[in-house]
């Protein structure tokens, strides 16, 4: 198999959401064929540069998934299967990327704010960001404001993602931003907010840097932030 | 099966308007339709999330008083705030009422369980604690046992406690259906006097043909000995699924209920 063909196959299997050869994909009849793990091993054995694998294999694959999800061709489980593929691939690739001198795209602290126990959406974003090459520090759900501020400072994070699913807890996001300001950390961090009751307008009102409708939008927003 | 009608819930935009505008006719219409369809309790959740505690208390008092003047069905007062629950208990004129709910969290338990005792009413207890909804059966049972201990301390009998093992979407974790079912079984095994309850619809979140999943899951839960469910009583498929599961599980003597419902069908 040609190198380019191998990378395209990896992207195809990310879209299909197949980690190992035995996995079924979104389409029928793929089980038994080499999947992301097997293809990656082959690529590494052949000494392929890990960077194009990430960019053209994993990221491109997830872009396709994002489009399909937005068109409602893909449902939540389809998207998660693909995200898991990227997670598994990154586990295999990480040591090789470090060896090649590739750094993560930045540290991203993520949490559901105090008083709110909803973590499903936050977890999806967390998986997707890992797949997109960020170093994710996931603090969990119902995280007190002080702990969020402390983590931002300790990890010297570049990004903070805040989630809330309740109209009663979304205002805590504003408090987190105020506390970051008081601690003198606001200048150095981009704050992204999301969750069912939040909106573009709400993000502006509390002084966040961006509102993200879903995980894919978060990745788009981050891309624009680092290029702009 | 005890059916708790879920439709009066202010997280639904249309209902939020009814509560805000104190639309008595619309509130009663929603109540009566559920009662006629076979609801044993009418759930009342007026928490719109934006207003103050005072607002929620006033809205709850209005809803309880409006409903009990016109409809005989028992009430299920639904709030995470013990003060709102207490206001609702005071607003009713002795109408049978179910408290919905307490969590296995100290701040919630120590306020809500004493209410169940002093007003002598049953209560719904959620198997979640400070850390959220545990993802394993063991941790959910641990939460239930913590609740049972506090109930014992205040002298609330487990016969009048409905344990809710909680339901998470299978679209994000395909094992969650099993976790709920095994928790239901384990509650019956470890706390045999206790009752069980589930809210169904979360199981199918994010998937197509949700009614299929809701019906199948309800029938499986009934097999584990489910006592009550929070659901839409106007959903005929679901109501029929209850009757069908009951007869199949030998809970419908001489198939009377089943035949009465489906004779000629």
PDB file of C-alpha atoms in Angstrom, chain A residues 75-78 80 84 115 117 119-120 124 141-142 166-169 171, chain B residues 48-51 103 128-132 168-169 171-172 205-208:
ATOM      1  CA  UNK A  75     -26.110  10.453  15.514  1.00  0.00           C
ATOM      2  CA  UNK A  76     -24.379  10.754  18.884  1.00  0.00           C
ATOM      3  CA  UNK A  77     -23.150   7.106  19.019  1.00  0.00           C
ATOM      4  CA  UNK A  78     -21.696   7.390  15.492  1.00  0.00           C
ATOM      5  CA  UNK A  80     -18.563   8.939  19.724  1.00  0.00           C
ATOM      6  CA  UNK A  84     -12.927   6.987  20.399  1.00  0.00           C
ATOM      7  CA  UNK A 115     -24.029  23.141  41.311  1.00  0.00           C
ATOM      8  CA  UNK A 117     -23.888  17.624  37.671  1.00  0.00           C
ATOM      9  CA  UNK A 119     -21.330  15.939  32.278  1.00  0.00           C
ATOM     10  CA  UNK A 120     -22.307  14.121  29.092  1.00  0.00           C
ATOM     11  CA  UNK A 124     -17.933  14.585  24.458  1.00  0.00           C
ATOM     12  CA  UNK A 141     -18.720  18.109  37.047  1.00  0.00           C
ATOM     13  CA  UNK A 142     -19.964  20.389  39.845  1.00  0.00           C
ATOM     14  CA  UNK A 166     -29.193  24.522  33.928  1.00  0.00           C
ATOM     15  CA  UNK A 167     -30.437  28.070  33.749  1.00  0.00           C
ATOM     16  CA  UNK A 168     -29.687  28.254  37.475  1.00  0.00           C
ATOM     17  CA  UNK A 169     -26.022  27.309  37.079  1.00  0.00           C
ATOM     18  CA  UNK A 171     -24.588  32.324  35.756  1.00  0.00           C
TER      19      UNK A 171
ATOM     20  CA  UNK B  48     -38.274  27.791  35.465  1.00  0.00           C
ATOM     21  CA  UNK B  49     -34.684  28.238  36.555  1.00  0.00           C
ATOM     22  CA  UNK B  50     -34.595  31.987  36.101  1.00  0.00           C
ATOM     23  CA  UNK B  51     -36.678  33.446  38.919  1.00  0.00           C
ATOM     24  CA  UNK B 103     -30.616  13.044  46.554  1.00  0.00           C
ATOM     25  CA  UNK B 128     -27.030  10.366  43.026  1.00  0.00           C
ATOM     26  CA  UNK B 129     -24.711  12.177  45.404  1.00  0.00           C
ATOM     27  CA  UNK B 130     -22.210  15.051  45.514  1.00  0.00           C
ATOM     28  CA  UNK B 131     -20.268  13.486  42.658  1.00  0.00           C
ATOM     29  CA  UNK B 132     -23.215  13.246  40.272  1.00  0.00           C
ATOM     30  CA  UNK B 168     -28.675   7.819  31.484  1.00  0.00           C
ATOM     31  CA  UNK B 169     -28.781   7.809  27.674  1.00  0.00           C
ATOM     32  CA  UNK B 171     -26.405   6.827  23.075  1.00  0.00           C
ATOM     33  CA  UNK B 172     -23.391   7.970  25.080  1.00  0.00           C
ATOM     34  CA  UNK B 205     -31.973  10.431  24.095  1.00  0.00           C
ATOM     35  CA  UNK B 206     -30.116  11.000  20.834  1.00  0.00           C
ATOM     36  CA  UNK B 207     -31.486   7.922  19.060  1.00  0.00           C
ATOM     37  CA  UNK B 208     -34.137   7.423  16.381  1.00  0.00           C
TER      38      UNK B 208
END
